[in-house]
């Protein structure tokens, strides 16, 4: 049936039952041809590839009558398909796939990873799979590097990677071992600006904002110097006219401003953060020395708190639509029913003096909760910045300071070097074909990914004396003891010689006092 409102031809692409339409079949044929061309481009020789390109160049749109051109092109496509080597039945190497760079957080919302470069007679594609919730698969791609974005902050994500060739068989490797990474801590969410005050984050007279993009870098004025702070280094404000010019717009409510500060003198007023409309004061204008906030042209407000002289204290201001709270050393001190935007034009004030040392100042565009404010304080007490506050193994040591983030006894550095996962307890796992688990390979200082790397130990009989001699490989940073006993059923293992440090080469230990039966074993210890 034909609808008179339309031109001649099919009105629908979906038909009931098993029926189809000419247009739908042509569409499907076109998709098949497109995919075939894509596969062939990765497999054809240069001469055949040129023939394919020349054939495709004859097809143009619009074209009065392309039927014959398409038929001729399909004939060439079919011929070229038969020239492809269909004998490839071997997946790319390495198989299983391995990591060149294990998944690594590149921010609070992203993780990047790189597979080992695979080799094959045909070109290779890679597929990264996120096996935990919240992450995303890459799909097949030519690049060996993948960055997963749009993740949740402070969340662990686990990935595997596989590779396939572009032959007609699309031979695929086994997946790599699983590796995990955790995005930046959730406390970084909403971070507007962060100034560590460390020399490493000062370029000339520029104080660098390490929060990310956009960056609100500040220009240091008046010769502000640095000294040891609460966390790394601090800026010393000791004279009038010393300040940092940021020039950023005030942050509307809700907001949080946190800073470590050590007052070193008393002024008529001392400003922490300033703008043309508002200010956060270490010492308010009225001369009481109390912490306060100012609305220029309106009022100077006082919190019921005075920062102790020559003592580091952690101050947190939290602004909401209902007012502003002051926290000191993780404790809520006072609240004012005054709602202001957070000033971010200058640290200090060009027209007034600040006598204090300032460290690790940060501003968020949200109101931090009680637990987060407590974390800022406890991490700072330990000399660590909130930028690295995650503690994935819950041992009370933040990941940035923890040498063993999964508490499996294998240091993170070694796990990273040997492509093990520093955030998963894999000490009892086997990553190569030999019979030794990852823990034993660590203690014996052998490679857990190489089946030919294992602790050699043998007993040989000296041809001259007839005495047995233990022969074994050593590492320069391990302790070795050859032990013996007279039977394997009972008795105590005894040391043949005192423990000694390996040399990195093969060692021999003779046993001149041999009885009728002697059994030996090698003890290896960490230094």
Coordinates of C-alpha atoms in Angstrom, one line a residue:
X1 CA 0.0 0.0 0.0
X2 CA 1.3 3.5 -0.8
X3 CA 0.5 6.7 1.1
X4 CA -0.2 9.5 -1.4
X5 CA 1.5 12.0 0.8
X6 CA 4.9 10.4 0.2
X7 CA 7.0 9.7 -2.8
X8 CA 7.1 6.2 -4.3
X9 CA 9.1 3.7 -2.2
X10 CA 9.0 2.2 1.3
X11 CA 7.4 4.2 4.1
X12 CA 8.9 2.1 6.9
X13 CA 12.2 0.4 7.7
X14 CA 10.7 -2.0 10.2
X15 CA 8.2 -4.5 9.1
X16 CA 6.1 -7.0 11.0
X17 CA 7.1 -10.6 11.1
X18 CA 10.1 -11.8 9.1
X19 CA 9.6 -9.3 6.3
X20 CA 12.1 -6.6 5.4
X21 CA 12.5 -3.9 2.8
X22 CA 14.9 -3.1 0.0
X23 CA 16.1 0.0 1.8
X24 CA 16.9 -1.8 5.0
X25 CA 18.8 -4.5 3.2
X26 CA 20.9 -1.9 1.3
X27 CA 21.6 -0.2 4.6
X28 CA 22.8 -3.5 6.1
X29 CA 24.9 -4.2 3.1
X30 CA 26.5 -0.8 3.4
X31 CA 27.4 -1.3 7.1
X32 CA 28.9 -4.7 6.3
X33 CA 31.0 -3.2 3.5
X34 CA 32.2 -0.4 5.8
X35 CA 33.3 -2.8 8.5
X36 CA 35.0 -5.1 6.0
X37 CA 37.0 -2.1 4.6
X38 CA 38.0 -1.1 8.1
X39 CA 39.4 -4.6 8.8
X40 CA 41.2 -4.8 5.5
X41 CA 42.9 -1.5 6.0
X42 CA 44.8 -3.0 8.9
X43 CA 45.8 -6.1 7.0
X44 CA 46.5 -5.4 3.4
X45 CA 49.9 -5.0 1.8
X46 CA 50.8 -1.5 0.6
X47 CA 50.1 -2.4 -3.0
X48 CA 46.7 -3.9 -2.2
X49 CA 45.9 -1.0 0.1
X50 CA 46.6 1.4 -2.7
X51 CA 44.2 -0.6 -4.9
X52 CA 41.5 -0.4 -2.3
X53 CA 42.0 3.4 -1.9
X54 CA 41.8 3.9 -5.7
X55 CA 38.6 1.9 -5.8
X56 CA 37.0 3.9 -3.0
X57 CA 37.9 7.2 -4.6
X58 CA 35.7 6.3 -7.7
X59 CA 32.6 6.5 -5.4
X60 CA 31.3 10.0 -4.9
X61 CA 28.0 11.6 -3.9
X62 CA 25.9 12.8 -5.5
X63 CA 26.3 10.5 -8.5
X64 CA 23.6 10.0 -11.2
X65 CA 23.9 6.3 -11.4
X66 CA 26.2 4.6 -8.8
X67 CA 24.8 1.1 -9.0
X68 CA 27.4 -0.2 -11.4
X69 CA 30.2 1.7 -9.5
X70 CA 29.2 0.0 -6.2
X71 CA 29.0 -3.4 -7.9
X72 CA 32.5 -3.0 -9.3
X73 CA 33.8 -1.8 -5.9
X74 CA 32.3 -4.8 -4.2
X75 CA 33.9 -7.1 -6.6
X76 CA 37.3 -5.5 -5.9
X77 CA 36.6 -5.7 -2.2
X78 CA 35.8 -9.4 -2.4
X79 CA 39.0 -10.1 -4.3
X80 CA 41.1 -8.2 -1.8
X81 CA 39.4 -10.1 1.0
X82 CA 40.7 -13.3 -0.4
X83 CA 44.3 -12.0 -0.4
X84 CA 44.3 -11.5 3.3
X85 CA 46.3 -14.1 5.2
X86 CA 43.6 -16.1 7.0
X87 CA 46.2 -18.5 8.5
X88 CA 46.9 -16.2 11.5
X89 CA 45.5 -18.2 14.5
X90 CA 48.0 -16.8 17.1
X91 CA 47.0 -14.0 19.5
X92 CA 49.4 -11.0 19.9
X93 CA 52.3 -11.2 22.4
X94 CA 52.5 -11.0 25.4
X95 CA 49.7 -13.5 26.1
X96 CA 48.3 -13.0 28.7
X97 CA 48.5 -9.3 28.3
X98 CA 50.6 -7.3 30.8
X99 CA 50.8 -3.7 32.0
X100 CA 53.4 -1.2 31.0
X101 CA 52.0 1.3 33.5
X102 CA 49.4 0.0 36.0
X103 CA 46.2 2.1 36.5
X104 CA 47.2 5.3 38.3
X105 CA 44.9 8.1 39.5
X106 CA 45.4 11.3 37.5
X107 CA 43.0 13.3 39.6
X108 CA 39.9 12.9 41.8
X109 CA 37.8 11.9 38.8
X110 CA 40.1 10.0 36.4
X111 CA 42.5 7.1 36.2
X112 CA 45.1 6.4 33.4
X113 CA 46.8 3.2 32.4
X114 CA 49.0 1.8 29.7
X115 CA 49.2 -1.8 28.4
X116 CA 52.5 -3.3 27.2
X117 CA 53.0 -2.8 23.5
X118 CA 51.7 -6.0 21.9
X119 CA 53.4 -7.5 18.8
X120 CA 51.7 -9.4 16.0
X121 CA 52.0 -9.9 12.2
X122 CA 48.8 -7.8 11.9
X123 CA 48.0 -4.6 13.7
X124 CA 46.8 -4.7 17.3
X125 CA 43.9 -3.3 19.2
X126 CA 43.4 -3.1 23.0
X127 CA 40.4 -3.4 25.3
X128 CA 40.5 -2.1 28.9
X129 CA 37.8 -3.5 31.2
X130 CA 36.8 -2.0 34.5
X131 CA 35.7 -4.9 36.7
X132 CA 34.4 -2.8 39.6
X133 CA 31.4 -0.6 39.7
X134 CA 31.5 3.1 38.7
X135 CA 34.2 2.7 36.0
X136 CA 34.0 2.4 32.2
X137 CA 35.4 0.0 29.6
X138 CA 37.4 1.5 26.8
X139 CA 36.0 -0.6 23.9
X140 CA 38.5 -1.8 21.3
X141 CA 41.0 0.9 20.5
X142 CA 44.4 1.2 18.7
X143 CA 46.1 3.1 21.5
X144 CA 47.8 1.2 24.3
X145 CA 46.9 4.0 26.7
X146 CA 43.4 4.6 28.2
X147 CA 42.2 7.2 30.7
X148 CA 38.9 6.5 32.4
X149 CA 37.1 9.7 33.3
X150 CA 33.9 10.8 35.0
X151 CA 34.7 8.6 38.1
X152 CA 33.7 9.0 41.7
X153 CA 36.3 10.7 43.9
X154 CA 38.0 8.6 46.6
X155 CA 36.8 5.4 45.0
X156 CA 38.9 2.3 44.1
X157 CA 38.6 0.9 40.5
X158 CA 40.0 -2.3 39.2
X159 CA 41.0 -2.9 35.5
X160 CA 42.2 -5.7 33.2
X161 CA 43.4 -5.3 29.6
X162 CA 43.5 -7.7 26.7
X163 CA 44.6 -7.3 23.1
X164 CA 43.6 -8.8 19.7
X165 CA 45.0 -8.7 16.2
X166 CA 43.0 -7.4 13.2
X167 CA 43.1 -10.6 11.3
X168 CA 39.8 -12.2 10.2
X169 CA 40.1 -14.4 13.2
X170 CA 40.7 -11.5 15.5
X171 CA 42.8 -13.6 17.8
X172 CA 42.6 -12.3 21.4
X173 CA 45.0 -12.7 24.3
X174 CA 44.0 -13.7 27.8
X175 CA 43.4 -10.7 30.1
X176 CA 46.2 -9.3 32.2
X177 CA 46.2 -9.6 36.0
X178 CA 43.8 -7.2 37.7
X179 CA 45.3 -3.9 38.9
X180 CA 43.6 -1.2 40.9
X181 CA 43.8 2.6 41.5
X182 CA 41.9 5.0 43.7
X183 CA 40.8 8.4 42.5
X184 CA 41.8 11.4 44.5
X185 CA 40.2 11.8 47.9
X186 CA 36.6 13.0 48.0
X187 CA 37.7 15.9 50.1
X188 CA 39.1 17.5 46.9
X189 CA 35.6 17.8 45.5
X190 CA 34.7 21.4 45.1
X191 CA 38.3 22.7 45.8
X192 CA 38.7 26.2 44.4
X193 CA 42.2 27.1 45.4
X194 CA 45.1 25.5 47.5
X195 CA 48.4 27.1 48.4
X196 CA 50.9 24.8 50.1
X197 CA 53.3 27.7 50.7
X198 CA 56.2 25.3 50.0
X199 CA 59.2 26.6 48.1
X200 CA 58.5 23.9 45.5
X201 CA 55.2 25.7 44.7
X202 CA 56.7 29.2 44.5
X203 CA 58.1 30.3 41.2
X204 CA 60.0 33.5 41.7
X205 CA 57.4 35.9 43.2
X206 CA 54.5 33.6 42.1
X207 CA 52.6 31.6 44.7
X208 CA 51.2 28.6 42.8
X209 CA 47.7 27.3 43.3
X210 CA 48.0 23.5 43.3
X211 CA 44.3 22.8 43.2
X212 CA 44.2 22.2 39.4
X213 CA 42.4 24.2 36.7
X214 CA 41.5 27.0 36.8
X215 CA 44.5 28.1 38.8
X216 CA 44.4 31.2 40.9
X217 CA 48.1 31.9 41.2
X218 CA 49.1 34.8 43.4
X219 CA 51.8 37.5 43.1
X220 CA 53.9 37.8 46.3
X221 CA 54.5 41.4 47.3
X222 CA 56.7 43.0 49.9
X223 CA 59.4 40.3 50.2
X224 CA 57.5 37.6 52.0
X225 CA 59.9 34.8 53.1
X226 CA 59.5 31.1 53.9
X227 CA 60.3 29.0 56.9
X228 CA 59.5 25.5 58.3
X229 CA 55.7 25.3 58.7
X230 CA 53.2 22.9 60.0
X231 CA 53.2 21.0 56.7
X232 CA 56.4 21.5 54.8
X233 CA 57.1 25.2 54.6
X234 CA 55.1 28.4 55.5
X235 CA 55.1 32.0 54.4
X236 CA 56.3 34.5 56.9
X237 CA 54.4 37.9 57.1
X238 CA 56.4 40.2 59.3
X239 CA 56.0 43.7 58.0
X240 CA 53.5 46.1 56.6
X241 CA 52.9 45.9 52.9
X242 CA 53.5 42.1 52.7
X243 CA 50.7 40.2 51.0
X244 CA 49.8 37.9 48.1
X245 CA 47.7 39.3 45.3
X246 CA 45.4 36.6 43.9
X247 CA 42.8 38.7 42.2
X248 CA 40.1 36.0 42.2
X249 CA 36.4 36.7 42.6
X250 CA 34.8 36.1 46.0
X251 CA 33.4 32.5 46.4
X252 CA 29.6 32.6 47.1
X253 CA 28.0 30.5 49.8
X254 CA 28.4 27.7 50.6
X255 CA 32.1 27.8 51.0
X256 CA 34.9 26.7 53.3
X257 CA 38.3 28.3 54.0
X258 CA 41.0 26.4 55.9
X259 CA 44.5 27.5 57.0
X260 CA 47.2 26.7 59.4
X261 CA 48.4 29.9 61.1
X262 CA 50.9 30.9 63.8
X263 CA 50.4 34.4 65.1
X264 CA 53.8 36.1 65.8
X265 CA 52.6 39.6 66.8
X266 CA 49.6 41.8 67.6
X267 CA 48.3 44.4 65.2
X268 CA 45.4 46.8 65.2
X269 CA 43.9 44.3 62.7
X270 CA 45.4 41.3 60.8
X271 CA 43.7 40.0 57.6
X272 CA 43.9 36.4 56.4
X273 CA 41.8 36.7 53.2
X274 CA 40.6 40.0 51.8
X275 CA 38.4 41.5 49.0
X276 CA 36.8 44.8 48.4
X277 CA 33.6 43.7 50.2
X278 CA 34.6 41.2 52.9
X279 CA 37.5 40.0 54.9
X280 CA 38.4 37.0 57.2
X281 CA 40.5 38.4 60.1
X282 CA 43.0 36.7 62.3
X283 CA 42.7 39.7 64.6
X284 CA 39.7 41.9 64.3
X285 CA 39.7 45.7 63.9
X286 CA 38.6 46.5 67.5
X287 CA 42.0 45.6 69.0
X288 CA 40.7 42.6 71.0
X289 CA 42.9 40.2 69.0
X290 CA 39.9 37.9 68.4
X291 CA 39.3 36.1 65.1
X292 CA 36.5 37.8 63.1
X293 CA 35.0 38.6 59.7
X294 CA 34.3 41.9 58.2
X295 CA 31.6 43.4 55.9
X296 CA 33.2 46.6 54.6
X297 CA 30.8 49.5 55.2
X298 CA 28.5 47.4 57.3
X299 CA 30.2 45.9 60.4
X300 CA 33.2 44.1 61.9
X301 CA 32.1 40.8 63.6
X302 CA 33.8 38.9 66.3
X303 CA 34.1 35.2 67.0
X304 CA 34.6 34.2 70.6
X305 CA 38.1 33.0 70.0
X306 CA 41.7 34.3 70.1
X307 CA 44.4 32.4 68.3
X308 CA 47.3 31.6 70.7
X309 CA 50.5 33.5 70.0
X310 CA 53.5 31.6 68.5
X311 CA 51.5 28.4 68.3
X312 CA 50.3 26.6 65.2
X313 CA 46.5 26.5 65.1
X314 CA 44.2 25.2 62.3
X315 CA 41.4 27.6 61.6
X316 CA 38.4 26.7 59.4
X317 CA 35.7 29.2 58.3
X318 CA 32.5 27.7 56.9
X319 CA 30.0 30.0 55.2
X320 CA 26.4 29.1 54.5
X321 CA 23.2 31.0 53.7
X322 CA 22.4 31.1 57.5
X323 CA 25.7 32.3 58.8
X324 CA 29.5 31.6 59.3
X325 CA 31.1 29.0 61.6
X326 CA 34.6 29.1 63.0
X327 CA 36.4 25.8 63.8
X328 CA 39.8 25.7 65.6
X329 CA 41.9 22.5 65.7
X330 CA 38.9 20.4 64.5
X331 CA 36.5 21.8 67.1
X332 CA 33.5 24.0 66.4
X333 CA 34.2 27.2 68.4
X334 CA 31.5 29.8 67.5
X335 CA 28.9 30.7 64.9
X336 CA 27.8 34.1 63.6
X337 CA 24.4 34.7 62.0
X338 CA 26.2 36.6 59.2
X339 CA 26.3 35.2 55.7
X340 CA 29.1 36.5 53.4
X341 CA 31.0 35.4 50.3
X342 CA 34.5 34.1 50.9
X343 CA 37.1 36.8 49.9
X344 CA 39.8 35.6 47.5
X345 CA 41.4 38.8 46.3
X346 CA 44.5 38.8 48.6
X347 CA 46.2 36.8 51.3
X348 CA 47.0 39.5 53.9
X349 CA 46.2 43.1 53.1
X350 CA 48.2 45.7 51.1
X351 CA 47.2 48.5 53.5
X352 CA 47.7 46.7 56.8
X353 CA 50.2 44.4 58.5
X354 CA 49.9 40.7 59.2
X355 CA 52.3 39.3 61.7
X356 CA 52.0 35.5 61.3
X357 CA 53.2 32.4 59.5
X358 CA 50.7 31.0 57.1
X359 CA 50.6 27.4 55.8
X360 CA 48.4 25.2 53.7
X361 CA 45.6 27.6 52.9
X362 CA 42.7 26.2 50.9
X363 CA 39.2 27.4 49.8
X364 CA 36.3 25.1 48.7
X365 CA 33.1 26.0 47.0
X366 CA 31.1 23.9 49.4
X367 CA 30.7 23.6 53.2
X368 CA 32.9 20.8 54.5
X369 CA 31.3 18.4 57.0
X370 CA 32.5 17.7 60.6
X371 CA 34.5 14.5 59.6
X372 CA 36.2 16.3 56.7
X373 CA 37.2 19.2 58.9
X374 CA 38.5 16.7 61.5
X375 CA 40.5 15.0 58.8
X376 CA 42.1 18.3 57.7
X377 CA 43.3 18.8 61.3
X378 CA 44.5 15.3 62.1
X379 CA 46.4 15.0 58.8
X380 CA 48.0 18.4 59.4
X381 CA 49.0 17.4 62.9
X382 CA 50.9 14.5 61.3
X383 CA 52.5 16.9 58.8
X384 CA 50.5 15.8 55.8
X385 CA 48.4 17.8 53.4
X386 CA 44.7 17.0 52.8
X387 CA 45.6 16.4 49.1
X388 CA 46.6 12.8 50.1
X389 CA 44.3 11.8 53.0
X390 CA 43.1 8.4 51.7
X391 CA 43.9 5.3 53.9
X392 CA 42.8 2.3 51.9
X393 CA 44.1 -0.3 54.2
X394 CA 42.7 1.4 57.4
X395 CA 46.0 1.2 59.3
X396 CA 46.0 4.8 60.4
X397 CA 48.7 5.8 57.9
X398 CA 47.6 7.8 54.8
X399 CA 48.4 6.3 51.5
X400 CA 51.0 9.0 50.7
X401 CA 53.0 8.0 53.7
X402 CA 52.2 4.3 53.9
X403 CA 55.0 2.1 52.4
X404 CA 52.6 -0.9 52.2
X405 CA 49.1 0.2 51.3
X406 CA 47.5 -3.3 51.3
X407 CA 49.3 -4.6 54.4
X408 CA 50.4 -7.7 52.6
X409 CA 54.1 -7.3 53.7
X410 CA 55.3 -6.5 50.2
X411 CA 56.4 -2.9 49.9
X412 CA 54.4 -0.8 47.4
X413 CA 57.6 0.1 45.5
X414 CA 58.4 -3.5 44.8
X415 CA 54.8 -4.3 43.8
X416 CA 54.7 -1.4 41.4
X417 CA 58.1 -2.4 39.8
X418 CA 56.9 -5.9 39.3
X419 CA 53.3 -5.0 38.1
X420 CA 51.6 -6.3 41.3
X421 CA 48.8 -4.4 42.8
X422 CA 49.8 -2.3 45.8
X423 CA 46.2 -2.0 46.9
X424 CA 45.3 -5.7 46.9
X425 CA 46.7 -8.3 49.3
X426 CA 48.3 -10.6 46.7
X427 CA 51.1 -12.0 48.8
X428 CA 49.7 -15.6 48.4
X429 CA 49.1 -15.2 44.7
X430 CA 51.1 -16.7 41.9
X431 CA 52.0 -14.4 39.0
X432 CA 54.3 -16.8 37.1
X433 CA 54.4 -20.5 36.4
X434 CA 56.9 -21.5 39.1
X435 CA 55.6 -22.8 42.5
X436 CA 56.6 -19.8 44.6
X437 CA 54.0 -17.3 45.6
X438 CA 54.5 -13.5 45.5
X439 CA 55.5 -13.3 49.2
X440 CA 58.3 -15.9 48.8
X441 CA 59.5 -14.2 45.7
X442 CA 59.8 -11.0 47.6
X443 CA 61.7 -12.5 50.5
X444 CA 64.0 -14.4 48.1
X445 CA 64.3 -11.2 45.9
X446 CA 63.3 -13.0 42.8
X447 CA 61.0 -11.8 40.0
X448 CA 57.3 -12.8 40.6
X449 CA 56.6 -12.4 36.9
X450 CA 59.4 -14.6 35.6
X451 CA 59.0 -18.4 35.9
X452 CA 62.7 -18.8 35.4
X453 CA 63.6 -16.5 38.3
X454 CA 63.5 -18.6 41.5
X455 CA 65.7 -19.3 44.5
X456 CA 68.3 -21.9 43.5
X457 CA 69.5 -24.3 46.3
X458 CA 71.4 -27.6 45.8
X459 CA 73.6 -30.0 47.8
X460 CA 76.7 -31.3 46.1
X461 CA 79.4 -33.8 47.2
X462 CA 82.9 -32.5 47.1
X463 CA 84.9 -34.9 44.9
X464 CA 88.0 -34.4 47.0
X465 CA 86.8 -34.5 50.6
X466 CA 83.5 -36.3 50.1
X467 CA 81.8 -33.6 52.2
X468 CA 78.4 -32.2 51.2
X469 CA 78.4 -28.5 50.1
X470 CA 75.3 -26.3 49.9
X471 CA 75.3 -24.1 46.8
X472 CA 72.7 -21.3 46.3
X473 CA 72.2 -17.9 44.6
X474 CA 72.1 -14.8 46.9
X475 CA 70.9 -11.2 46.8
X476 CA 73.0 -8.4 48.3
X477 CA 70.1 -7.3 50.6
X478 CA 69.0 -10.6 52.2
X479 CA 70.3 -12.7 55.1
X480 CA 71.0 -16.4 54.5
X481 CA 71.4 -19.4 56.9
X482 CA 72.0 -23.0 55.8
X483 CA 70.2 -25.3 58.3
X484 CA 70.3 -29.1 58.8
X485 CA 68.9 -31.9 60.9
X486 CA 69.5 -35.7 60.9
X487 CA 66.0 -36.8 60.0
X488 CA 62.8 -35.3 58.6
X489 CA 60.4 -36.8 61.2
X490 CA 61.5 -35.1 64.4
X491 CA 64.4 -33.1 65.8
X492 CA 65.4 -29.5 65.7
X493 CA 66.8 -27.6 62.7
X494 CA 70.3 -26.4 63.5
X495 CA 72.3 -23.6 61.9
X496 CA 75.3 -24.9 59.9
X497 CA 76.9 -21.4 60.1
X498 CA 75.7 -18.0 61.5
X499 CA 73.5 -16.0 59.2
X500 CA 75.3 -13.9 56.6
X501 CA 74.4 -11.2 54.1
X502 CA 74.3 -12.3 50.4
X503 CA 76.7 -10.9 47.8
X504 CA 74.5 -10.9 44.8
X505 CA 76.4 -13.9 43.4
X506 CA 76.4 -17.7 44.0
X507 CA 77.6 -18.9 47.4
X508 CA 78.8 -22.2 48.8
X509 CA 78.7 -23.5 52.4
X510 CA 80.5 -26.8 53.1
X511 CA 79.4 -29.2 55.9
X512 CA 82.6 -31.1 57.1
X513 CA 80.9 -32.8 60.1
X514 CA 78.6 -35.2 58.3
X515 CA 76.7 -38.0 60.0
X516 CA 75.0 -41.0 58.4
X517 CA 72.0 -38.9 57.4
X518 CA 71.8 -35.1 56.9
X519 CA 68.9 -33.0 55.6
X520 CA 69.3 -29.4 54.6
X521 CA 67.3 -26.3 54.0
X522 CA 68.0 -22.6 53.3
X523 CA 66.6 -19.9 55.4
X524 CA 66.2 -16.4 53.9
X525 CA 65.4 -13.3 55.9
X526 CA 64.8 -9.7 55.2
X527 CA 67.5 -7.4 56.6

